[in-house]
Amino acid sequence: MKNDRVLEVKNLRTSFFTHVGEVKAIRGVSFHLDKGEAVGLVGESGSGKSVTSMSIMRLLQYPGKIVDGEITFKGKDIVNLSEKEMQSIRGNEMAMIFQDPMTSLNPVYTVGDQIMEAIRKHQGLNKKEARKKAIEMLKLVGIPSPQKRVDNYPHEFSGGMRQRAMIAMALSCEPNLLIADEPTTALDVTIQAQILELMKDLKEKINTSIILITHDLGVVADVCSRIIVMYGGLIMEEGTTEQIFYNPKHPYTMGLLKSIPRLDLGENQRLVPIEGTPPDLLKPPKGCPFAARCPYAMKVCQEMLPPYFETEENHRSMCWLLHKDAPQVDVDTGVKRGRV
Ligand code: SF4
C-alpha cells in the first residue's frame, strides 16, 4: 500500500438483517483515498453512499452489519477493532459531519463547550488552552466575533453558522479523514457555496482527506479531484472529476449529469430527471442494477452483472456497453449501432 494512502476499502459488503430478510445495501465496494485528497461519493438516496461512510466510521446501527471486506485506515484494518479502539480514532483521526448539524450539536451546551470537549478528550489540553483553540477554530471556519460566539448556544446560531460550527468541531483535532455527508443540502445556495469553499480551504490548510457524500454531482465539481458514482450498492463509475463530467461512460452517470443545471449551457437547458426507482436490495437483480431504468439496456444486462471496464487510466465503469462486442451508442440520440 502506498505511504500516502489514508484509506483503502476492499470488497466491502454491508447488510441490514431485517425481519423480512437481508437487505444487501453494499455489495462489494472497493476504492481508496490518498492524503489531502477529496473524493466525491455520488448517487441517489438508497445507492449505498451513506452506508459506505457509516461502515468506514463503524457507526452502523443494528440491524446493520459489515459482512465482508477490508477497511484499512492509515495501514490498520479497522473492521475488527473493538468499540473502545474505534472511539479513540473517531473524532480524533477520523471525523464526520452530517446534513443536520443538530444531530451533532447538543442544544443544552454552548458551542464552545462542545468544541472544547472534543479537543480536551483527544488532545489532552487544559481548559484554557482548549478554549483558545476553540476560538481559533471558530475563526478558521469564518464565524464572526468568535470570542463572543464561543459562549453561544446552538439555537443562537443561524443554520449556516451551525454547519460551520460543526465543521469546526470535526476539524478541531485535525483529523486525517473527514467524511461529510450531504453537508450543504439543507442550506441555501449562497451559504452552500461558502461552506464548500471553506472545506476546500481547510483541505489545503490542514491537509485533511475528504469524502464528500452527495446526491448532487454539481456539489462535488469544485471540491473533489475524483468522483465515485454509486447505484444499487455498487460503484457504477469512478474517475477524475474531469473524466466524469466531460467523458462519462456509464448511462447512470450520464443521467445524473443531465439532471443538474450547467453554467456553460445557459438558461434554456432542459433538465431531465432519471425515470423509475432504484432496485430493491432485499432481492437485488442478478444483472446490472440499473437495467430497469437504462435506455440502452440489452439482454445481457438483465442476466449478468457487468465487470469493470477500464477505459482510461483511473477511469472504470461497470457497464456492458464498454465490452468490445457491444453496440456503439450515440449518447445524445440513444441510437445503437453495431452488434447487439
Ligand atoms: Fe445500461 Fe446495460 Fe450498461 Fe447496465 S450494463 S448501464 S443496463 S447498458
Coordinates of C-alpha atoms and ligand atoms in Angstrom, one line a residue:
M1 CA 0.0 0.0 0.0
K2 CA 1.3 3.5 -0.9
N3 CA 2.6 5.6 2.0
D4 CA 0.3 8.4 1.3
R5 CA -2.8 6.2 1.3
V6 CA -5.1 7.2 4.1
L7 CA -7.9 4.8 3.4
E8 CA -8.3 1.6 1.4
V9 CA -11.7 -0.1 1.2
K10 CA -11.7 -3.6 -0.4
N11 CA -14.7 -5.6 -1.4
L12 CA -16.9 -4.1 1.3
R13 CA -20.2 -5.8 1.9
T14 CA -22.7 -4.4 4.4
S15 CA -26.2 -5.7 5.0
F16 CA -29.2 -5.0 7.2
F17 CA -30.7 -8.1 8.7
T18 CA -34.4 -7.0 8.9
H19 CA -37.4 -9.2 9.9
V20 CA -38.3 -9.5 6.2
G21 CA -34.8 -10.6 5.1
E22 CA -31.3 -9.4 4.4
V23 CA -31.1 -6.0 2.7
K24 CA -27.8 -6.1 0.8
A25 CA -27.0 -2.4 1.0
I26 CA -23.3 -2.6 -0.1
R27 CA -22.5 -5.4 -2.4
G28 CA -18.7 -5.3 -2.9
V29 CA -17.3 -1.8 -2.9
S30 CA -13.6 -1.0 -3.4
F31 CA -11.9 2.3 -3.5
H32 CA -9.0 4.3 -1.9
L33 CA -8.3 7.8 -0.7
D34 CA -4.8 9.4 -0.5
K35 CA -3.5 12.1 1.9
G36 CA -5.0 15.5 1.3
E37 CA -7.3 14.2 -1.5
A38 CA -11.0 14.9 -1.7
V39 CA -13.3 12.3 -3.3
G40 CA -17.0 12.7 -4.1
L41 CA -19.3 9.8 -3.4
V42 CA -22.3 10.5 -5.5
G43 CA -25.7 8.7 -6.0
E44 CA -29.4 8.9 -5.3
S45 CA -30.7 8.1 -1.9
G46 CA -30.5 4.3 -1.3
S47 CA -27.5 3.9 -3.6
G48 CA -25.3 2.9 -0.6
K49 CA -23.1 6.0 -0.3
S50 CA -24.1 6.8 3.3
V51 CA -24.0 3.2 4.4
T52 CA -20.4 3.1 3.0
S53 CA -19.4 6.0 5.2
M54 CA -21.2 4.6 8.3
S55 CA -19.3 1.3 7.7
I56 CA -16.0 3.2 7.5
M57 CA -16.8 5.1 10.7
R58 CA -18.1 1.9 12.2
L59 CA -21.2 3.7 13.2
L60 CA -23.7 1.2 11.7
Q61 CA -26.8 0.8 13.9
Y62 CA -28.4 -2.6 14.5
P63 CA -29.5 -4.5 12.3
G64 CA -26.7 -3.2 10.0
K65 CA -23.5 -5.3 9.8
I66 CA -20.3 -5.4 7.8
V67 CA -20.5 -9.0 6.4
D68 CA -17.3 -9.0 4.4
G69 CA -14.3 -7.0 3.1
E70 CA -11.5 -4.9 4.5
I71 CA -11.3 -1.2 5.6
T72 CA -7.7 -0.2 6.1
F73 CA -7.2 3.2 7.7
K74 CA -3.6 4.5 7.9
G75 CA -2.3 1.0 7.4
K76 CA -4.5 -0.6 10.1
D77 CA -7.5 -2.9 9.4
I78 CA -10.3 -1.3 11.4
V79 CA -13.2 -3.8 10.6
N80 CA -12.3 -5.8 13.6
L81 CA -11.3 -3.1 16.1
S82 CA -13.1 -3.0 19.4
E83 CA -15.6 -0.2 20.0
K84 CA -13.1 1.3 22.5
E85 CA -10.3 1.4 19.9
M86 CA -12.7 2.9 17.4
Q87 CA -13.8 5.6 19.8
S88 CA -10.2 6.9 20.1
I89 CA -9.9 7.0 16.3
R90 CA -13.3 8.7 15.8
G91 CA -13.3 12.4 16.4
N92 CA -9.5 12.3 16.5
E93 CA -8.1 10.8 13.3
M94 CA -11.5 10.4 11.6
A95 CA -14.4 12.8 11.8
M96 CA -17.8 13.1 10.2
I97 CA -20.2 15.9 9.6
F98 CA -23.9 15.4 8.8
Q99 CA -26.6 17.2 6.9
D100 CA -28.3 18.3 10.0
P101 CA -25.9 20.0 12.5
M102 CA -28.4 19.5 15.3
T103 CA -27.7 15.7 15.2
S104 CA -24.1 16.5 16.2
L105 CA -24.5 19.7 18.3
N106 CA -26.1 19.3 21.7
P107 CA -28.7 22.1 22.3
V108 CA -28.0 22.3 26.1
Y109 CA -24.3 23.1 25.9
T110 CA -22.6 26.1 24.4
V111 CA -20.9 25.7 21.0
G112 CA -17.6 26.5 22.7
D113 CA -18.0 23.8 25.4
Q114 CA -18.7 21.2 22.7
I115 CA -15.7 22.1 20.7
M116 CA -13.6 22.2 23.8
E117 CA -14.8 18.8 24.9
A118 CA -13.7 17.3 21.6
I119 CA -10.3 19.0 21.9
R120 CA -9.7 18.0 25.5
K121 CA -10.8 14.5 25.0
H122 CA -8.4 13.8 22.1
Q123 CA -5.6 16.3 22.6
G124 CA -5.2 16.4 26.4
L125 CA -5.2 20.2 26.6
N126 CA -6.2 22.1 29.7
K127 CA -9.4 24.2 29.8
K128 CA -7.7 27.5 29.0
E129 CA -5.8 26.1 26.1
A130 CA -8.8 24.2 24.7
R131 CA -10.9 27.4 24.8
K132 CA -8.2 29.3 22.9
K133 CA -8.1 26.5 20.3
A134 CA -12.0 26.5 20.1
I135 CA -11.9 30.3 19.4
E136 CA -9.2 29.7 16.7
M137 CA -11.3 27.0 15.1
L138 CA -14.4 29.2 15.0
K139 CA -12.4 31.9 13.4
L140 CA -10.9 29.5 10.9
V141 CA -14.4 28.5 9.7
G142 CA -15.4 32.1 9.4
I143 CA -17.7 32.7 12.5
P144 CA -17.7 36.5 13.2
S145 CA -16.6 37.6 16.7
P146 CA -15.5 34.2 17.7
Q147 CA -14.5 35.4 21.2
K148 CA -18.2 36.2 21.9
R149 CA -19.8 33.5 19.8
V150 CA -17.9 30.7 21.6
D151 CA -20.3 31.2 24.5
N152 CA -23.5 31.0 22.4
Y153 CA -25.8 28.0 22.4
P154 CA -26.5 26.2 19.0
H155 CA -30.0 27.8 18.8
E156 CA -28.4 31.3 18.8
F157 CA -26.6 30.4 15.6
S158 CA -28.1 30.5 12.1
G159 CA -28.3 27.2 10.0
G160 CA -25.1 28.2 8.1
M161 CA -23.3 29.1 11.3
R162 CA -24.3 25.8 12.9
Q163 CA -22.9 24.0 9.9
R164 CA -19.6 25.9 10.2
A165 CA -19.5 25.2 14.0
M166 CA -19.9 21.5 13.3
I167 CA -17.1 21.7 10.8
A168 CA -15.0 23.5 13.4
M169 CA -15.8 20.7 15.9
A170 CA -15.0 18.0 13.4
L171 CA -11.7 19.6 12.4
S172 CA -10.6 20.7 15.8
C173 CA -8.5 17.6 16.2
E174 CA -7.1 17.9 12.7
P175 CA -8.4 14.5 11.5
N176 CA -6.7 12.6 8.7
L177 CA -10.1 11.8 7.3
L178 CA -13.2 13.9 7.2
I179 CA -16.4 12.4 5.9
A180 CA -19.0 15.0 5.0
D181 CA -22.5 13.5 4.4
E182 CA -24.7 16.0 2.4
P183 CA -23.2 18.8 4.4
T184 CA -24.9 21.6 2.4
T185 CA -28.2 20.1 1.4
A186 CA -30.3 21.9 4.0
L187 CA -28.6 25.3 3.3
D188 CA -29.5 28.0 0.8
V189 CA -27.3 28.3 -2.3
T190 CA -25.1 31.1 -1.1
I191 CA -24.3 29.5 2.2
Q192 CA -23.8 26.2 0.4
A193 CA -21.2 27.7 -1.8
Q194 CA -19.5 29.3 1.2
I195 CA -19.3 26.0 3.1
L196 CA -17.9 24.2 0.1
E197 CA -15.3 26.9 -0.4
L198 CA -14.5 26.6 3.3
M199 CA -14.0 22.8 3.0
K200 CA -11.7 23.3 0.0
D201 CA -9.7 25.8 2.0
L202 CA -9.4 23.6 5.0
K203 CA -8.2 20.7 2.9
E204 CA -5.3 22.9 1.8
K205 CA -4.6 24.3 5.3
I206 CA -4.9 21.1 7.3
N207 CA -4.2 18.5 4.6
T208 CA -7.2 16.5 5.6
S209 CA -8.5 13.9 3.2
I210 CA -12.2 14.3 2.5
I211 CA -15.0 12.0 1.4
L212 CA -17.9 14.3 0.3
I213 CA -21.2 12.4 0.0
T214 CA -23.9 13.9 -2.0
H215 CA -26.8 13.2 -4.4
D216 CA -25.9 16.3 -6.4
L217 CA -23.0 16.0 -8.9
G218 CA -22.8 19.8 -9.1
V219 CA -21.7 20.0 -5.4
V220 CA -18.5 17.9 -5.9
A221 CA -17.2 19.5 -9.1
D222 CA -15.4 22.3 -7.3
V223 CA -14.1 20.5 -4.2
C224 CA -13.2 16.9 -5.4
S225 CA -10.5 15.7 -7.7
R226 CA -12.1 12.3 -8.1
I227 CA -15.7 11.1 -8.2
I228 CA -17.2 7.7 -7.4
V229 CA -20.7 7.1 -8.6
M230 CA -22.8 4.6 -6.7
Y231 CA -26.0 2.8 -7.5
G232 CA -27.7 -0.3 -6.1
G233 CA -25.0 -0.9 -3.5
L234 CA -22.2 -0.9 -6.2
I235 CA -19.8 1.5 -7.7
M236 CA -21.0 2.2 -11.2
E237 CA -18.2 4.5 -12.3
E238 CA -15.1 6.0 -10.9
G239 CA -12.8 8.6 -12.5
T240 CA -11.3 12.0 -12.1
T241 CA -13.7 14.9 -11.9
E242 CA -12.8 15.8 -15.5
Q243 CA -13.4 12.3 -16.8
I244 CA -16.8 12.0 -15.1
F245 CA -18.0 15.4 -16.2
Y246 CA -16.6 15.5 -19.8
N247 CA -16.3 11.8 -20.7
P248 CA -18.8 9.8 -18.7
K249 CA -19.0 6.2 -19.7
H250 CA -21.9 4.9 -17.6
P251 CA -25.6 5.6 -18.5
Y252 CA -26.4 6.3 -14.8
T253 CA -23.7 9.0 -14.6
M254 CA -24.9 10.4 -17.9
G255 CA -28.4 10.5 -16.4
L256 CA -27.2 12.3 -13.3
L257 CA -25.3 14.8 -15.4
K258 CA -28.5 15.6 -17.5
S259 CA -30.4 16.2 -14.3
I260 CA -28.2 19.0 -13.0
P261 CA -28.1 22.6 -14.3
R262 CA -24.8 23.6 -16.0
L263 CA -23.4 27.0 -16.1
D264 CA -21.9 26.6 -19.5
L265 CA -25.2 25.7 -21.1
G266 CA -27.0 28.9 -20.3
E267 CA -30.6 29.5 -19.3
N268 CA -32.5 27.4 -21.8
Q269 CA -31.2 24.0 -20.9
R270 CA -33.6 21.2 -20.3
L271 CA -33.1 19.2 -17.1
V272 CA -34.1 15.5 -17.5
P273 CA -34.8 13.5 -14.3
I274 CA -33.9 9.8 -14.4
E275 CA -37.2 7.9 -14.7
G276 CA -38.0 5.0 -12.4
T277 CA -36.9 3.9 -9.0
P278 CA -33.8 2.2 -7.6
P279 CA -33.7 -1.6 -7.2
D280 CA -35.0 -3.5 -4.2
L281 CA -31.9 -4.6 -2.4
L282 CA -33.8 -7.2 -0.5
K283 CA -33.8 -9.1 -3.8
P284 CA -31.0 -7.4 -5.9
P285 CA -31.3 -8.1 -9.6
K286 CA -28.8 -10.7 -10.9
G287 CA -27.7 -8.4 -13.8
C288 CA -26.9 -4.7 -13.9
P289 CA -28.8 -2.9 -11.1
F290 CA -29.6 0.0 -13.5
A291 CA -31.1 -2.2 -16.2
A292 CA -34.7 -1.4 -15.3
R293 CA -34.1 2.3 -15.9
C294 CA -31.4 2.3 -18.5
P295 CA -32.3 3.5 -22.0
Y296 CA -29.6 1.3 -23.5
A297 CA -30.3 -2.0 -21.7
M298 CA -29.6 -5.1 -23.6
K299 CA -30.5 -8.8 -23.0
V300 CA -27.1 -9.5 -21.3
C301 CA -27.7 -6.6 -18.9
Q302 CA -30.7 -8.4 -17.3
E303 CA -28.7 -11.7 -17.0
M304 CA -25.2 -10.9 -15.9
L305 CA -23.6 -8.2 -13.7
P306 CA -21.1 -6.4 -15.8
P307 CA -17.4 -6.4 -14.8
Y308 CA -15.5 -3.2 -14.5
F309 CA -14.0 -1.9 -17.8
E310 CA -11.1 0.4 -17.5
T311 CA -11.4 2.9 -20.4
E312 CA -8.6 5.2 -19.4
E313 CA -6.1 5.4 -16.5
N314 CA -8.0 5.8 -13.2
H315 CA -11.4 5.6 -15.1
R316 CA -13.5 2.4 -14.7
S317 CA -17.2 1.7 -15.4
M318 CA -19.4 -1.2 -14.7
C319 CA -21.4 -1.4 -18.0
W320 CA -21.8 -3.9 -20.8
L321 CA -21.7 -1.1 -23.4
L322 CA -18.0 -1.0 -22.8
H323 CA -17.5 -4.6 -23.9
K324 CA -15.7 -4.8 -27.2
D325 CA -18.6 -6.6 -28.9
A326 CA -21.3 -4.2 -27.6
P327 CA -23.2 -1.9 -29.9
Q328 CA -21.9 1.6 -30.1
V329 CA -24.4 4.0 -28.6
D330 CA -24.8 7.7 -29.5
V331 CA -25.5 9.1 -26.1
D332 CA -27.4 12.1 -27.4
T333 CA -29.8 10.3 -29.7
G334 CA -29.8 6.9 -28.0
V335 CA -29.2 5.2 -31.4
K336 CA -27.3 1.9 -31.2
R337 CA -25.0 0.7 -34.0
G338 CA -23.0 -2.4 -34.5
R339 CA -23.6 -5.9 -32.9
V340 CA -26.3 -6.2 -30.4
Ligands
SF4_1 FE1 -27.4 0.0 -19.1 FE2 -26.7 -2.5 -19.6 FE3 -24.8 -0.6 -19.0 FE4 -26.5 -1.5 -17.2 S1 -24.9 -2.7 -18.2 S2 -25.9 0.6 -17.5 S3 -28.4 -1.8 -18.3 S4 -26.2 -0.7 -20.8

